Short mmCIF file of C-alpha atoms and ligand atoms in Angstrom, two decimals:
data_model
loop_
_atom_site.label_atom_id
_atom_site.label_comp_id
_atom_site.label_asym_id
_atom_site.label_seq_id
_atom_site.Cartn_x
_atom_site.Cartn_y
_atom_site.Cartn_z
CA UNK F 175 30.82 -28.84 -56.68
CA UNK F 176 29.15 -25.98 -58.57
CA UNK F 177 27.81 -22.96 -56.70
CA UNK F 178 28.13 -24.79 -53.39
CA UNK F 179 29.82 -23.79 -50.19
CA UNK F 180 31.34 -25.15 -47.01
CA UNK F 181 30.62 -23.42 -43.69
CA UNK F 182 32.41 -24.49 -40.55
CA UNK F 183 30.99 -22.93 -37.40
CA UNK F 184 33.61 -21.84 -34.89
CA UNK F 185 33.06 -23.01 -31.33
CA UNK F 186 32.27 -19.69 -29.69
CA UNK F 187 30.58 -18.81 -26.46
CA UNK F 188 29.44 -15.20 -26.25
CA UNK F 189 28.03 -13.34 -23.28
CA UNK F 190 26.85 -9.91 -24.44
CA UNK F 191 25.41 -7.00 -22.49
CA UNK F 192 26.08 -3.89 -20.45
CA UNK F 193 27.53 -4.93 -17.11
CA UNK F 194 28.36 -8.46 -18.31
CA UNK F 195 31.91 -8.13 -16.90
CA UNK F 196 30.29 -9.29 -13.65
CA UNK F 197 29.98 -12.84 -15.06
CA UNK F 198 33.77 -13.18 -15.37
CA UNK F 199 34.35 -15.26 -12.23
CA UNK F 200 31.60 -17.67 -13.32
CA UNK F 201 33.03 -17.86 -16.85
CA UNK F 202 36.52 -18.56 -15.46
CA UNK F 203 35.05 -21.28 -13.27
CA UNK F 204 33.21 -22.80 -16.27
CA UNK F 205 36.55 -23.00 -18.08
CA UNK F 206 38.22 -24.60 -15.08
CA UNK F 207 40.64 -21.67 -14.64
CA UNK F 208 42.05 -21.60 -11.12
CA UNK F 209 44.96 -19.22 -11.71
CA UNK F 210 44.29 -16.84 -14.59
CA UNK F 211 46.88 -14.32 -15.72
CA UNK F 212 45.12 -11.09 -16.72
CA UNK F 213 46.62 -9.58 -19.88
CA UNK F 214 46.46 -5.94 -20.96
CA UNK F 215 48.38 -3.13 -22.58
CA UNK F 216 50.27 -0.77 -20.25
CA UNK F 217 47.53 1.83 -20.90
CA UNK F 218 44.82 -0.53 -19.67
CA UNK F 219 46.59 -1.77 -16.54
CA UNK F 220 44.01 -0.04 -14.32
CA UNK F 221 41.16 -1.98 -15.92
CA UNK F 222 43.18 -5.21 -15.82
CA UNK F 223 43.81 -4.70 -12.11
CA UNK F 224 40.07 -4.24 -11.50
CA UNK F 225 39.37 -7.39 -13.48
CA UNK F 226 41.95 -9.29 -11.41
CA UNK F 227 40.24 -8.06 -8.23
CA UNK F 228 36.88 -9.25 -9.59
CA UNK F 229 38.39 -12.67 -10.30
CA UNK F 230 39.66 -12.82 -6.72
CA UNK F 231 41.38 -16.10 -5.93
CA UNK F 232 41.16 -17.14 -9.57
CA UNK F 233 43.57 -14.35 -10.59
CA UNK F 234 47.29 -15.14 -10.75
CA UNK F 235 48.40 -11.58 -11.50
CA UNK F 236 48.49 -8.99 -14.28
CA UNK F 237 50.82 -8.90 -17.28
CA UNK F 238 50.47 -5.47 -18.89
CA UNK F 239 53.02 -5.75 -21.70
CA UNK F 240 50.68 -6.40 -24.67
CA UNK F 241 51.79 -4.56 -27.81
CA UNK F 242 50.42 -4.16 -31.29
CA UNK F 243 51.29 -6.85 -33.87
CA UNK F 244 52.38 -9.28 -31.10
CA UNK F 245 56.21 -8.99 -31.22
CA UNK F 246 57.91 -12.30 -30.36
CA UNK F 247 59.79 -10.52 -27.56
CA UNK F 248 56.47 -9.64 -25.90
CA UNK F 249 55.34 -13.25 -26.15
CA UNK F 250 58.56 -14.41 -24.51
CA UNK F 251 58.05 -11.96 -21.62
CA UNK F 252 54.42 -13.10 -21.22
CA UNK F 253 55.49 -16.74 -21.22
CA UNK F 254 57.91 -15.99 -18.42
CA UNK F 255 55.09 -14.30 -16.47
CA UNK F 256 52.85 -17.35 -17.04
CA UNK F 257 55.57 -19.64 -15.71
CA UNK F 258 56.31 -17.43 -12.72
CA UNK F 259 52.62 -17.14 -11.79
CA UNK F 260 51.98 -20.82 -12.53
CA UNK F 261 48.94 -19.67 -14.53
CA UNK F 262 46.51 -22.17 -16.06
CA UNK F 263 44.68 -19.71 -18.30
CA UNK F 264 44.56 -16.08 -19.29
CA UNK F 265 41.97 -13.35 -19.36
CA UNK F 266 42.66 -10.91 -22.20
CA UNK F 267 41.19 -7.49 -21.39
CA UNK F 268 41.58 -5.06 -24.26
CA UNK F 269 41.69 -4.72 -28.00
CA UNK F 270 43.22 -6.88 -30.70
CA UNK F 271 46.74 -6.44 -29.33
CA UNK F 272 45.85 -7.99 -25.99
CA UNK F 273 43.66 -10.70 -27.49
CA UNK F 274 46.50 -11.40 -29.93
CA UNK F 275 48.90 -11.94 -27.03
CA UNK F 276 46.40 -14.33 -25.44
CA UNK F 277 46.26 -16.23 -28.73
CA UNK F 278 50.04 -16.50 -28.84
CA UNK F 279 49.99 -17.99 -25.33
CA UNK F 280 47.24 -20.40 -26.38
CA UNK F 281 49.40 -21.43 -29.33
CA UNK F 282 52.65 -21.88 -27.45
CA UNK F 283 51.44 -22.93 -24.00
CA UNK F 284 48.00 -24.41 -24.74
CA UNK F 285 46.47 -21.94 -22.28
CA UNK F 286 42.70 -21.34 -22.51
CA UNK F 287 41.78 -17.71 -23.22
CA UNK F 288 38.81 -15.78 -21.90
CA UNK F 289 38.42 -12.48 -23.76
CA UNK F 290 36.91 -9.14 -22.77
CA UNK F 291 37.17 -7.02 -25.92
CA UNK F 292 37.36 -3.26 -25.48
CA UNK F 293 37.76 -2.19 -29.13
CA UNK F 294 36.01 -3.24 -32.35
CA UNK F 295 38.92 -5.15 -33.96
CA UNK F 296 37.09 -8.51 -33.78
CA UNK F 297 40.14 -10.72 -33.12
CA UNK F 298 38.35 -12.59 -30.35
CA UNK F 299 36.09 -14.23 -32.96
CA UNK F 300 38.84 -15.66 -35.14
CA UNK F 301 41.25 -18.59 -35.11
CA UNK F 302 43.83 -16.26 -36.71
CA UNK F 303 47.05 -15.58 -34.83
CA UNK F 304 49.75 -13.09 -35.75
CA UNK F 305 53.37 -12.79 -34.67
CA UNK F 306 55.95 -10.20 -35.66
CA UNK F 307 59.65 -10.92 -35.84
CA UNK F 308 62.39 -9.00 -37.65
CA UNK F 309 59.88 -6.56 -39.19
CA UNK F 310 57.86 -9.37 -40.73
CA UNK F 311 54.35 -10.25 -39.62
CA UNK F 312 53.37 -13.90 -39.94
CA UNK F 313 49.79 -14.98 -39.56
CA UNK F 314 48.26 -18.42 -39.33
CA UNK F 315 45.05 -20.18 -38.42
CA UNK F 316 44.63 -22.62 -35.59
CA UNK F 317 41.36 -23.39 -33.81
CA UNK F 318 43.40 -23.78 -30.61
CA UNK F 319 43.82 -19.99 -30.35
CA UNK F 320 40.10 -19.19 -30.34
CA UNK F 321 39.06 -17.73 -27.00
CA UNK F 322 36.91 -20.29 -25.17
CA UNK F 323 34.56 -17.59 -23.97
CA UNK F 324 34.03 -13.97 -24.99
CA UNK F 325 32.36 -11.45 -22.72
CA UNK F 326 31.21 -8.36 -24.64
CA UNK F 327 30.45 -5.58 -22.21
CA UNK F 328 29.70 -2.28 -24.00
CA UNK F 329 30.45 -0.48 -20.71
CA UNK F 330 34.14 -1.33 -21.22
CA UNK F 331 34.13 0.50 -24.55
CA UNK F 332 32.87 3.79 -23.12
CA UNK F 333 36.45 5.02 -22.61
CA UNK F 334 37.61 4.12 -26.13
CA UNK F 335 38.56 7.46 -27.74
CA UNK F 336 36.35 8.52 -30.65
CA UNK F 337 39.15 8.26 -33.24
CA UNK F 338 40.11 4.71 -32.18
CA UNK F 339 36.44 3.79 -32.09
CA UNK F 340 36.07 4.79 -35.73
CA UNK F 341 39.35 3.27 -36.96
CA UNK F 342 38.89 -0.03 -35.15
CA UNK F 343 35.29 -0.07 -36.38
CA UNK F 344 36.62 0.27 -39.94
CA UNK F 345 39.02 -2.62 -39.21
CA UNK F 346 35.93 -4.70 -38.38
CA UNK F 347 34.10 -3.45 -41.49
CA UNK F 348 37.05 -4.61 -43.56
CA UNK F 349 36.59 -8.15 -42.22
CA UNK F 350 32.99 -8.15 -43.47
CA UNK F 351 33.80 -6.51 -46.82
CA UNK F 352 36.45 -9.13 -47.59
CA UNK F 353 34.24 -11.95 -46.30
CA UNK F 354 31.55 -10.91 -48.80
CA UNK F 355 33.90 -11.66 -51.72
CA UNK F 356 35.96 -14.43 -50.11
CA UNK F 357 36.14 -17.67 -52.08
CA UNK F 358 34.83 -19.54 -49.03
CA UNK F 359 31.82 -17.35 -48.27
CA UNK F 360 28.37 -18.73 -47.55
CA UNK F 361 24.85 -17.44 -46.80
CA UNK F 362 25.61 -17.54 -43.06
CA UNK F 363 28.68 -15.36 -43.51
CA UNK F 364 26.82 -12.99 -45.87
CA UNK F 365 24.01 -12.56 -43.32
CA UNK F 366 26.49 -11.80 -40.52
CA UNK F 367 28.48 -9.46 -42.77
CA UNK F 368 25.44 -7.46 -43.84
CA UNK F 369 24.15 -7.04 -40.30
CA UNK F 370 27.65 -6.24 -38.99
CA UNK F 371 28.30 -3.61 -41.67
CA UNK F 372 24.91 -2.02 -41.07
CA UNK F 373 25.43 -1.85 -37.29
CA UNK F 374 28.90 -0.35 -37.57
CA UNK F 375 28.12 2.07 -40.39
CA UNK F 376 25.19 3.43 -38.38
CA UNK F 377 27.04 3.51 -35.06
CA UNK F 378 30.42 5.02 -36.01
CA UNK F 379 29.09 8.50 -36.94
CA UNK F 380 27.12 8.52 -33.67
CA UNK F 381 30.27 7.67 -31.69
CA UNK F 382 32.32 10.24 -33.61
CA UNK F 383 29.88 12.91 -32.40
CA UNK F 384 29.37 11.49 -28.94
CA UNK F 385 31.65 8.69 -27.66
CA UNK F 386 29.29 8.41 -24.68
CA UNK F 387 26.34 7.31 -26.84
CA UNK F 388 25.35 4.03 -25.15
CA UNK F 389 23.09 2.79 -27.94
CA UNK F 390 25.89 3.51 -30.43
CA UNK F 391 28.39 1.62 -28.26
CA UNK F 392 26.10 -1.39 -28.05
CA UNK F 393 25.46 -1.42 -31.82
CA UNK F 394 29.15 -0.99 -32.66
CA UNK F 395 30.19 -3.85 -30.37
CA UNK F 396 27.49 -6.08 -31.83
CA UNK F 397 28.72 -5.17 -35.33
CA UNK F 398 32.31 -5.90 -34.30
CA UNK F 399 31.27 -9.33 -33.03
CA UNK F 400 29.54 -10.20 -36.31
CA UNK F 401 32.29 -8.80 -38.55
CA UNK F 402 34.91 -10.63 -36.48
CA UNK F 403 32.95 -13.85 -36.89
CA UNK F 404 32.97 -13.27 -40.68
CA UNK F 405 36.75 -13.02 -40.63
CA UNK F 406 36.91 -16.15 -38.53
CA UNK F 407 34.91 -18.09 -41.12
CA UNK F 408 36.59 -16.95 -44.36
CA UNK F 409 39.97 -16.35 -45.93
CA UNK F 410 41.33 -12.84 -46.19
CA UNK F 411 41.94 -10.91 -49.42
CA UNK F 412 44.15 -8.12 -50.74
CA UNK F 413 43.06 -5.60 -48.13
CA UNK F 414 44.19 -7.67 -45.16
CA UNK F 415 47.36 -8.73 -46.99
CA UNK F 416 48.31 -5.10 -47.63
CA UNK F 417 47.66 -4.12 -44.02
CA UNK F 418 49.74 -7.03 -42.72
CA UNK F 419 52.69 -6.23 -44.96
CA UNK F 420 52.52 -2.52 -44.11
CA UNK F 421 52.03 -3.20 -40.39
CA UNK F 422 54.88 -5.69 -40.19
CA UNK F 423 57.33 -3.73 -42.35
CA UNK F 424 56.87 -0.32 -40.73
CA UNK F 425 55.27 -1.15 -37.36
CA UNK F 426 52.20 0.91 -38.33
CA UNK F 427 49.14 1.30 -36.12
CA UNK F 428 46.83 -1.49 -37.27
CA UNK F 429 43.35 0.08 -37.20
CA UNK F 430 44.54 3.38 -38.71
CA UNK F 431 46.20 1.48 -41.56
CA UNK F 432 42.99 -0.44 -42.25
CA UNK F 433 41.01 2.80 -42.25
CA UNK F 434 43.35 4.37 -44.82
CA UNK F 435 43.55 1.36 -47.13
CA UNK F 436 39.96 0.02 -47.17
CA UNK F 437 38.27 2.51 -49.57
CA UNK F 438 41.10 2.05 -52.08
CA UNK F 439 40.90 -1.75 -52.04
CA UNK F 440 37.11 -1.59 -52.27
CA UNK F 441 37.41 0.62 -55.38
CA UNK F 442 39.72 -1.95 -56.99
CA UNK F 443 37.91 -5.12 -55.93
CA UNK F 444 34.18 -4.43 -55.97
CA UNK F 445 33.84 -4.15 -59.78
CA UNK F 446 35.11 -7.75 -59.82
CA UNK F 447 32.78 -8.83 -56.99
CA UNK F 448 29.25 -7.82 -58.08
CA UNK F 449 27.40 -9.77 -55.36
CA UNK F 450 29.49 -8.22 -52.59
CA UNK F 451 29.05 -4.82 -54.19
CA UNK F 452 25.25 -5.26 -54.35
CA UNK F 453 25.09 -6.39 -50.70
CA UNK F 454 27.18 -3.42 -49.56
CA UNK F 455 25.16 -0.96 -51.66
CA UNK F 456 22.02 -2.31 -50.02
CA UNK F 457 23.22 -2.13 -46.42
CA UNK F 458 25.07 1.15 -46.80
CA UNK F 459 22.19 2.62 -48.80
CA UNK F 460 24.51 3.99 -51.47
CA UNK F 461 25.32 3.68 -55.19
CA UNK F 462 29.02 4.13 -54.47
CA UNK F 463 30.43 1.81 -51.81
CA UNK F 464 34.07 3.05 -51.93
CA UNK F 465 32.81 6.62 -51.46
CA UNK F 466 30.68 5.56 -48.47
CA UNK F 467 33.71 3.82 -46.94
CA UNK F 468 35.87 6.88 -47.67
CA UNK F 469 33.34 8.98 -45.74
CA UNK F 470 33.94 6.80 -42.68
CA UNK F 471 37.69 7.16 -43.14
CA UNK F 472 37.20 10.93 -43.39
CA UNK F 473 35.28 10.76 -40.12
CA UNK F 474 38.37 9.23 -38.51
CA UNK F 475 40.69 11.88 -39.98
CA UNK F 476 38.36 14.61 -38.74
CA UNK F 477 38.96 13.12 -35.28
CA UNK F 478 42.73 13.25 -35.74
CA UNK F 479 43.53 9.88 -37.34
CA UNK F 480 46.12 10.00 -40.15
CA UNK F 481 44.58 10.37 -43.61
CA UNK F 482 47.27 8.67 -45.68
CA UNK F 483 50.26 6.36 -45.40
CA UNK F 484 52.56 9.36 -45.72
CA UNK F 485 51.13 10.73 -42.48
CA UNK F 486 52.03 7.41 -40.86
CA UNK F 487 55.63 8.01 -41.89
CA UNK F 488 55.80 5.56 -44.82
CA UNK F 489 58.28 6.82 -47.43
CA UNK F 490 57.04 6.88 -51.03
CA UNK F 491 60.28 5.13 -52.07
CA UNK F 492 59.27 2.13 -49.94
CA UNK F 493 56.02 1.47 -51.83
CA UNK F 494 57.62 -0.80 -54.50
CA UNK F 495 59.03 -2.96 -51.68
CA UNK F 496 55.52 -3.26 -50.20
CA UNK F 497 54.13 -4.25 -53.61
CA UNK F 498 56.85 -6.89 -54.04
CA UNK F 499 56.06 -8.41 -50.67
CA UNK F 500 52.30 -8.46 -51.32
CA UNK F 501 52.79 -10.09 -54.73
CA UNK F 502 55.32 -12.61 -53.43
CA UNK F 503 52.72 -14.32 -51.21
CA UNK F 504 49.32 -13.03 -52.34
CA UNK F 505 45.98 -13.82 -50.68
CA UNK F 506 42.99 -14.91 -52.77
CA UNK F 507 41.34 -11.85 -54.31
CA UNK F 508 38.45 -11.18 -56.73
CA UNK F 509 40.50 -8.75 -58.84
CA UNK F 510 43.63 -10.40 -60.27
CA UNK F 511 46.09 -7.96 -58.78
CA UNK F 512 49.07 -6.90 -60.89
CA UNK F 513 52.02 -4.75 -59.92
CA UNK F 514 50.74 -1.71 -61.80
CA UNK F 515 47.31 -1.72 -60.06
CA UNK F 516 48.93 -2.35 -56.75
CA UNK F 517 51.38 0.52 -57.06
CA UNK F 518 48.55 2.82 -58.18
CA UNK F 519 46.56 1.81 -55.09
CA UNK F 520 49.54 2.24 -52.78
CA UNK F 521 50.34 5.70 -54.13
CA UNK F 522 46.70 6.76 -53.68
CA UNK F 523 46.67 5.41 -50.11
CA UNK F 524 49.99 7.15 -49.51
CA UNK F 525 48.56 10.51 -50.55
CA UNK F 526 45.32 9.87 -48.62
CA UNK F 527 41.80 10.85 -49.60
CA UNK F 528 39.88 8.88 -52.23
CA UNK F 529 41.33 7.03 -55.28
N1 NAD Y 603 43.82 -12.10 -35.40
C1 NAD Y 603 42.75 -11.41 -35.71
O1 NAD Y 603 41.74 -11.97 -36.07
C2 NAD Y 603 42.80 -9.92 -35.59
C3 NAD Y 603 41.72 -9.14 -36.01
C4 NAD Y 603 41.81 -7.76 -35.87
C5 NAD Y 603 42.95 -7.17 -35.32
N2 NAD Y 603 43.97 -7.97 -34.92
C6 NAD Y 603 45.18 -7.41 -34.31
O2 NAD Y 603 44.80 -6.52 -33.27
C7 NAD Y 603 45.76 -5.47 -33.12
C8 NAD Y 603 45.07 -4.14 -33.14
O3 NAD Y 603 44.03 -4.13 -32.20
P1 NAD Y 603 43.17 -2.84 -31.88
O4 NAD Y 603 42.94 -2.05 -33.08
O5 NAD Y 603 42.01 -3.31 -31.09
O6 NAD Y 603 44.14 -1.94 -30.99
P2 NAD Y 603 44.87 -2.19 -29.60
O7 NAD Y 603 44.42 -3.41 -28.95
O8 NAD Y 603 46.34 -2.03 -29.84
O9 NAD Y 603 44.34 -0.94 -28.78
C9 NAD Y 603 44.71 0.37 -29.22
C10 NAD Y 603 44.95 1.27 -28.00
O10 NAD Y 603 43.70 1.55 -27.41
C11 NAD Y 603 43.75 1.24 -26.02
N3 NAD Y 603 42.40 0.80 -25.67
C12 NAD Y 603 41.78 -0.34 -26.05
N4 NAD Y 603 40.54 -0.36 -25.59
C13 NAD Y 603 40.35 0.78 -24.89
C14 NAD Y 603 39.26 1.35 -24.19
N5 NAD Y 603 38.07 0.74 -24.15
N6 NAD Y 603 39.42 2.55 -23.60
C15 NAD Y 603 40.60 3.21 -23.69
N7 NAD Y 603 41.67 2.74 -24.36
C16 NAD Y 603 41.54 1.54 -24.96
C17 NAD Y 603 44.81 0.16 -25.90
O11 NAD Y 603 45.31 0.10 -24.60
C18 NAD Y 603 45.82 0.63 -26.92
O12 NAD Y 603 46.64 1.61 -26.35
C19 NAD Y 603 46.75 -5.66 -34.26
O13 NAD Y 603 47.91 -6.29 -33.79
C20 NAD Y 603 46.01 -6.57 -35.23
O14 NAD Y 603 46.87 -7.34 -36.00
C21 NAD Y 603 43.91 -9.32 -35.03
O1 LIG Y 604 44.20 -7.68 -40.27
C1 LIG Y 604 43.33 -8.00 -39.45
O2 LIG Y 604 42.61 -7.15 -38.95
C2 LIG Y 604 43.08 -9.43 -39.07
C3 LIG Y 604 44.23 -10.35 -39.02
C4 LIG Y 604 45.33 -9.92 -38.14
O3 LIG Y 604 45.42 -8.81 -37.70
C5 LIG Y 604 46.35 -10.96 -37.79
C6 LIG Y 604 46.96 -10.74 -36.45
O4 LIG Y 604 46.42 -11.20 -35.45
O5 LIG Y 604 48.01 -10.11 -36.37
#
């Protein structure tokens, strides 16, 4: 096939709108959940408890042990909670960490997942699961982990701190950027990516200035949905690979790592991906896409996010080990990545700022 494409739509049901949390009991009923375990991080236990109260008899309890990068130990504890509560489904209330735990339960226990995202990570739109064991993060794809229903309520994002709003928004942007040059892209993905990037790039500066901006919250969540759907439909490239290796090896905060790395990968890859570059120039209204992305990263650092890998505690001496791991099992990428380029990129991301 020349210049063709394959697009496989993911089965996704989305309910979007301020106050849409109220539809949860009806969504649980639609999915046939009679005893749903509500999942959250420890920090979001209060919200999870309110969600359990809203579910009433359909709630089987709250498990608040979700952690970033889905450690296997956390999954084991959640499985024990599922067994003890005799749960027949789970409601994941939170960001990518909580949705990721729901996916692990879907994978291992065939439990249906209903997701209420509260960050912009976009995991709820993908069949990608991740698990971390012995400082190594494994990822895979399985349609069985896709949440059966996703309720996007911008009201739940009002409490998301400004810095996390910007970094998790950049995580979502990265999904769209890589989807635009993925080998399995398509016009549907490109349309979602362009709209998602535009929504997020417009909304993040508004949220940085005023996290209470309701229109900004709505636009950012809509952008996160679309960018997440792009990731769900395409294969990931160098950027995601780097973030997974770094995240797994050093237990780094996921969104912050994405925010640091993205402008550097864009600078390396976009010259080899002219169509993606043109689309991003158009939607970001710029002649220099990496610089526009670096401005968003700078927005996050102004709000207190780390500006470079060194600030995240990564030792410079460890960078060759990261490069080795990335090159050992590379993801498809427009620029044929060599060790020299990769080390240059890693050192720049380590220092922080632009390449
Ligand atoms: N599989 C996928 O497709 C995919 C995509 C993106 C991210 N991820 C995964 O998601 C994880 C990162 O997710 P994340 O960036 O959303 O962070 P997160 O879920 O870890 O949340 C970050 C922190 O913010 C808190 N929080 C979340 N929403 C809040 C809100 N509205 N108000 C106040 N506090 C809130 C959480 O409790 C947590 O303490 C990583 O493990 C990453 O690998 C997976
Ligand atoms: O890197 C991402 O943002 C998407 C993939 C991912 O995080 C895998 C996981 O769920 O751990």
